[in-house]
Short mmCIF file of C-alpha atoms in Angstrom, two decimals:
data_model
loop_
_atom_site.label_atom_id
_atom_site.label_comp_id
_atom_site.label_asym_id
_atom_site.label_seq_id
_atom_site.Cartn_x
_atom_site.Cartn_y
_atom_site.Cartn_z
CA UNK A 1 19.55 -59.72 -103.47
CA UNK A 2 19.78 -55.55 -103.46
CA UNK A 3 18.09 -52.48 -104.23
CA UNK A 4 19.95 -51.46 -107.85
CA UNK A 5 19.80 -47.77 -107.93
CA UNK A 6 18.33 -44.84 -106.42
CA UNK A 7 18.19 -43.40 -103.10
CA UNK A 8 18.86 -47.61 -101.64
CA UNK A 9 21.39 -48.08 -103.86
CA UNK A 10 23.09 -51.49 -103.11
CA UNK A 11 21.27 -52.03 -99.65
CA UNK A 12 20.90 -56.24 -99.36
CA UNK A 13 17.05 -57.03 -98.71
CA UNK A 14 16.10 -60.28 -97.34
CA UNK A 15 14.36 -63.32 -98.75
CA UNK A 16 12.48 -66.33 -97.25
CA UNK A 17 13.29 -69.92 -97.89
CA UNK A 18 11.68 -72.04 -100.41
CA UNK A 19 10.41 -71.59 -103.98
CA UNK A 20 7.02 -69.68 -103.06
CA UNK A 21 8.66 -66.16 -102.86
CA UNK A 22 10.65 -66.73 -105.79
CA UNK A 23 12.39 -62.91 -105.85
CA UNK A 24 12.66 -61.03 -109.33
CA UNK A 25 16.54 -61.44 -110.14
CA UNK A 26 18.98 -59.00 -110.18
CA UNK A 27 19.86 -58.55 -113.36
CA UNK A 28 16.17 -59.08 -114.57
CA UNK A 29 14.93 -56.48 -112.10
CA UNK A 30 18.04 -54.09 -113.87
CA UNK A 31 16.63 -54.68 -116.91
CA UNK A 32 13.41 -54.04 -116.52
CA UNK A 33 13.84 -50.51 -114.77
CA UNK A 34 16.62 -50.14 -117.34
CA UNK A 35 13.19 -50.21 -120.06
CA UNK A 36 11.32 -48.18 -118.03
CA UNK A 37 13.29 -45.28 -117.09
CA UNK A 38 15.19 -45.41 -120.76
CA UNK A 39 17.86 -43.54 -119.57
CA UNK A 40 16.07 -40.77 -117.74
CA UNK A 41 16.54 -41.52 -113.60
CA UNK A 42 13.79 -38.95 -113.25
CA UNK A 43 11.34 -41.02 -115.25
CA UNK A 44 9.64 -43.01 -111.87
CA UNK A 45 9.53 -39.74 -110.02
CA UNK A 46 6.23 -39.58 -108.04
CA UNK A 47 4.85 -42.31 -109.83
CA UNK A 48 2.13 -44.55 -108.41
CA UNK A 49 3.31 -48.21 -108.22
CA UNK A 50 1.11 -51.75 -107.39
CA UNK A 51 3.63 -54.62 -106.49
CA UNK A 52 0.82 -57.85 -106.92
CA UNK A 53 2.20 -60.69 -105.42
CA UNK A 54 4.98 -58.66 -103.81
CA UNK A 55 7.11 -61.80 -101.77
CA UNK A 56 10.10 -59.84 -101.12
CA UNK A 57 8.53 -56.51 -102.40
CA UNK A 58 11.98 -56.18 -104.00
CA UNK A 59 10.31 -54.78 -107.15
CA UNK A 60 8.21 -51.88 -105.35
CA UNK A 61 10.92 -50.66 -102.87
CA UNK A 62 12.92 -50.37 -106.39
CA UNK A 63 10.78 -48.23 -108.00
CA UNK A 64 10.49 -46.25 -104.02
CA UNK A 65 14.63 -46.04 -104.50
CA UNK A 66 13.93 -44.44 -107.98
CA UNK A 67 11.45 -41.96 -106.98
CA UNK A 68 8.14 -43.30 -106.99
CA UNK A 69 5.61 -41.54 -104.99
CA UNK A 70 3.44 -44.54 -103.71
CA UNK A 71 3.99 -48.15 -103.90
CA UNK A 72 0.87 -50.10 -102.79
CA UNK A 73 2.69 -54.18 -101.36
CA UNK A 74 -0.01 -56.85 -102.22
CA UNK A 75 0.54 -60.10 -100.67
CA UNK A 76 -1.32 -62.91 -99.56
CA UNK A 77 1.09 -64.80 -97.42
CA UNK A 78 1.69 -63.04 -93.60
CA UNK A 79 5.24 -64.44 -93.37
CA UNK A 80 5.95 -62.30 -97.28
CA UNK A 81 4.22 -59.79 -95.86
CA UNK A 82 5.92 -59.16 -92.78
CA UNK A 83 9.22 -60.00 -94.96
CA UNK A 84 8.14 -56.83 -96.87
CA UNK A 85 7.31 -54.36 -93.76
CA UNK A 86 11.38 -55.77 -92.54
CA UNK A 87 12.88 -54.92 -95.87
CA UNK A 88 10.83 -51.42 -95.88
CA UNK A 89 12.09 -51.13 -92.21
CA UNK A 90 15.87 -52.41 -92.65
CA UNK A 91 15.87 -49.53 -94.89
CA UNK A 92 14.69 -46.31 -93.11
CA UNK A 93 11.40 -46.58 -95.37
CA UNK A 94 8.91 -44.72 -93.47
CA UNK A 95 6.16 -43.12 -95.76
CA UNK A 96 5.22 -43.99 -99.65
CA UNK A 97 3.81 -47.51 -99.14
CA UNK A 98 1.24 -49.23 -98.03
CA UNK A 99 0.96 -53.21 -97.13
CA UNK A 100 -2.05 -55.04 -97.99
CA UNK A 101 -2.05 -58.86 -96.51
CA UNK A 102 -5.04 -59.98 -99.21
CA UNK A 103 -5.23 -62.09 -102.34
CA UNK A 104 -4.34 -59.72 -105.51
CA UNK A 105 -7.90 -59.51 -106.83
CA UNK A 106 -9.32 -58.47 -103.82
CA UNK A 107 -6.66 -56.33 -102.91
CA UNK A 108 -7.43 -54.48 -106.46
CA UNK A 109 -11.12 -54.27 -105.21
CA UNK A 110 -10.34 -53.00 -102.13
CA UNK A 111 -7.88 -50.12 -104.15
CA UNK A 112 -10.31 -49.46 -106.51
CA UNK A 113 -12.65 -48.41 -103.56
CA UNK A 114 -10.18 -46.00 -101.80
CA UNK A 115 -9.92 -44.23 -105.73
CA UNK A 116 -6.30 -45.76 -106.19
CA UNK A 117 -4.84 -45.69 -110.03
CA UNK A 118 -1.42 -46.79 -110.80
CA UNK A 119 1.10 -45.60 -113.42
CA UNK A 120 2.64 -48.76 -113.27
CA UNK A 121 1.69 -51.85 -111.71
CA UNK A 122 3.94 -55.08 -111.23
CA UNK A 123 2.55 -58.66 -111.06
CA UNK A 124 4.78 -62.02 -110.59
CA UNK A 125 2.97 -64.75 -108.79
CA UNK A 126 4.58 -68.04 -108.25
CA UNK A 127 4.96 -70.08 -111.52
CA UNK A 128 2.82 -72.81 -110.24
CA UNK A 129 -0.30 -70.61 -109.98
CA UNK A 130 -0.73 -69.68 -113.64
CA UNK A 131 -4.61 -69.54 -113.17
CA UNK A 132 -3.50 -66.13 -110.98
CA UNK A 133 -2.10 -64.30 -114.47
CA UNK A 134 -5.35 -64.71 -116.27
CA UNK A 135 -7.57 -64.02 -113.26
CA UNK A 136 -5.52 -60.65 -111.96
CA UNK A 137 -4.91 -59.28 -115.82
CA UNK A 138 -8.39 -59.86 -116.24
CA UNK A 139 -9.90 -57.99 -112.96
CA UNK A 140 -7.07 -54.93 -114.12
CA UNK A 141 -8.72 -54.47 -117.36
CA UNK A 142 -11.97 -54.25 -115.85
CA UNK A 143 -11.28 -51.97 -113.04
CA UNK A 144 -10.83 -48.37 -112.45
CA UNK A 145 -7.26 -48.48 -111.33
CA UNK A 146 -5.21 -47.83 -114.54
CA UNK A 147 -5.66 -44.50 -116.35
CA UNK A 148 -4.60 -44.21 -120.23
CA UNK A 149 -1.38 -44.07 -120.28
CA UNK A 150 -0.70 -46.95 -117.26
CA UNK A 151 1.73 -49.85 -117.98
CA UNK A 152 1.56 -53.74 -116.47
CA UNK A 153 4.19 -55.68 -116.29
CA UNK A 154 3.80 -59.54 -116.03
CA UNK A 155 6.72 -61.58 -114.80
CA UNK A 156 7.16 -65.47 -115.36
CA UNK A 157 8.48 -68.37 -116.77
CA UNK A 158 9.94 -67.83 -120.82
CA UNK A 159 8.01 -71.00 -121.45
CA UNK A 160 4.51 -70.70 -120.04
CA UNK A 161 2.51 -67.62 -122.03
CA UNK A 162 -0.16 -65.73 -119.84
CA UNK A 163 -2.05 -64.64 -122.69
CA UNK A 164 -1.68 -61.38 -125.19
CA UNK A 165 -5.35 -59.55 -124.22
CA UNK A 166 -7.59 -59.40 -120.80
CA UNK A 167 -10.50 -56.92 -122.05
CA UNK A 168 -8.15 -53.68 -122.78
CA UNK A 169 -5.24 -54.46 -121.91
CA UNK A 170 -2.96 -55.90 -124.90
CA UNK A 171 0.45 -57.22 -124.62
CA UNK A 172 2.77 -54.84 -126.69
CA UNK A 173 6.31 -56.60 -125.87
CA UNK A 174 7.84 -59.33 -124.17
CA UNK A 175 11.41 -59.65 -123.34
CA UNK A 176 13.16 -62.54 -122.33
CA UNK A 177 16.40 -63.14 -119.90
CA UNK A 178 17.04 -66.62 -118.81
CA UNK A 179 14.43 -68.17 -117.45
CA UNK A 180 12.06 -65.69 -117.03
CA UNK A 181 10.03 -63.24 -119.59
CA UNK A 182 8.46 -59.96 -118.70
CA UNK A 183 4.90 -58.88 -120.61
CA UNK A 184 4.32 -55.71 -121.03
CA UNK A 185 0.47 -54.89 -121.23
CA UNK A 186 -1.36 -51.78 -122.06
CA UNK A 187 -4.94 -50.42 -122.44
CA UNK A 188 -5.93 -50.51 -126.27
#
């Protein structure tokens, strides 16, 4: 696993063992900031970035490589966590990010609080806790951290479908590589 492009270009990042921090792939992680920056490598610049269940936080310290301004790392697991504050490290990250060791709704409470919103925001939790795409797309809708123009991207498995609406946010395109599918949500 590396960093793409950017600033990190082709710096490895580490992983842990197992299936629970199941890292965004490569070539789906090209892809998808392929979409987003449509040919413009200034398109992330100063962005504001949430990485929900971040594992490897592989996705955030992408969008940090391409110029985003602040990348909030949620993760529930201390051992991801950690994983993610190494990777940041191993790189020379030193400002742009913050860690927050808390379950993603919570951790959305807890942003909401400090006056966060995100441009973009980034969810993949483990396949086997499908219940977490309804309840996190669901708390986003509802809270004060996405302005009008923010996009949500939903990462998981081409055959399981988290759902088209939560409140205002609407799933506008879905694009599929493999085994995995990416949603693409925004506010109505």
């Amino acid at each position: 696993m590396r960093v793409i492009a950017g600033k990190y270009r082709s710096r490895p990042l580490r992983s842990l063992p197992g299936l629970d921090t199941r890292p965004t792939a490569d070539r789906l992680r090209e892809t998808l900031f392929n979409v987003l920056t449509a040919a413009n490598p200034n398109a992330l610049e100063g962005t504001v970035w949430l990485d929900l269940f971040a594992g490897t936080g592989a996705v955030g310290i992408e969008a940090l490589s391409r110029g985003a301004g602040r990348v909030y790392f949620v993760e529930s697991s201390a051992a991801a966590a950690e994983l993610v504050r190494q990777n940041l490290q191993k790189l020379g990250v030193e400002s742009g990010f913050q860690i927050l060791r808390q379950e993603a709704v919570r951790a959305l409470h807890e942003l909401e609080k400090q006056a966060v919103v995100a441009d973009l925001v980034f969810l993949d939790p483990p396949y086997r806790l499908s219940a977490a795409y309804a309840a996190t797309l669901g708390a986003l809708s509802k809270s004060g951290l996405l302005n009008p123009n923010s996009l949500v991207i939903a990462e998981h498995e081409k055959r399981f479908d988290p759902g088209e609406e939560f409140g205002a946010l609407r799933r506008y395109r879905k694009l599929e590589q493999g085994d995995s599918a990416l949603g693409f949500y925004r506010a109505k």
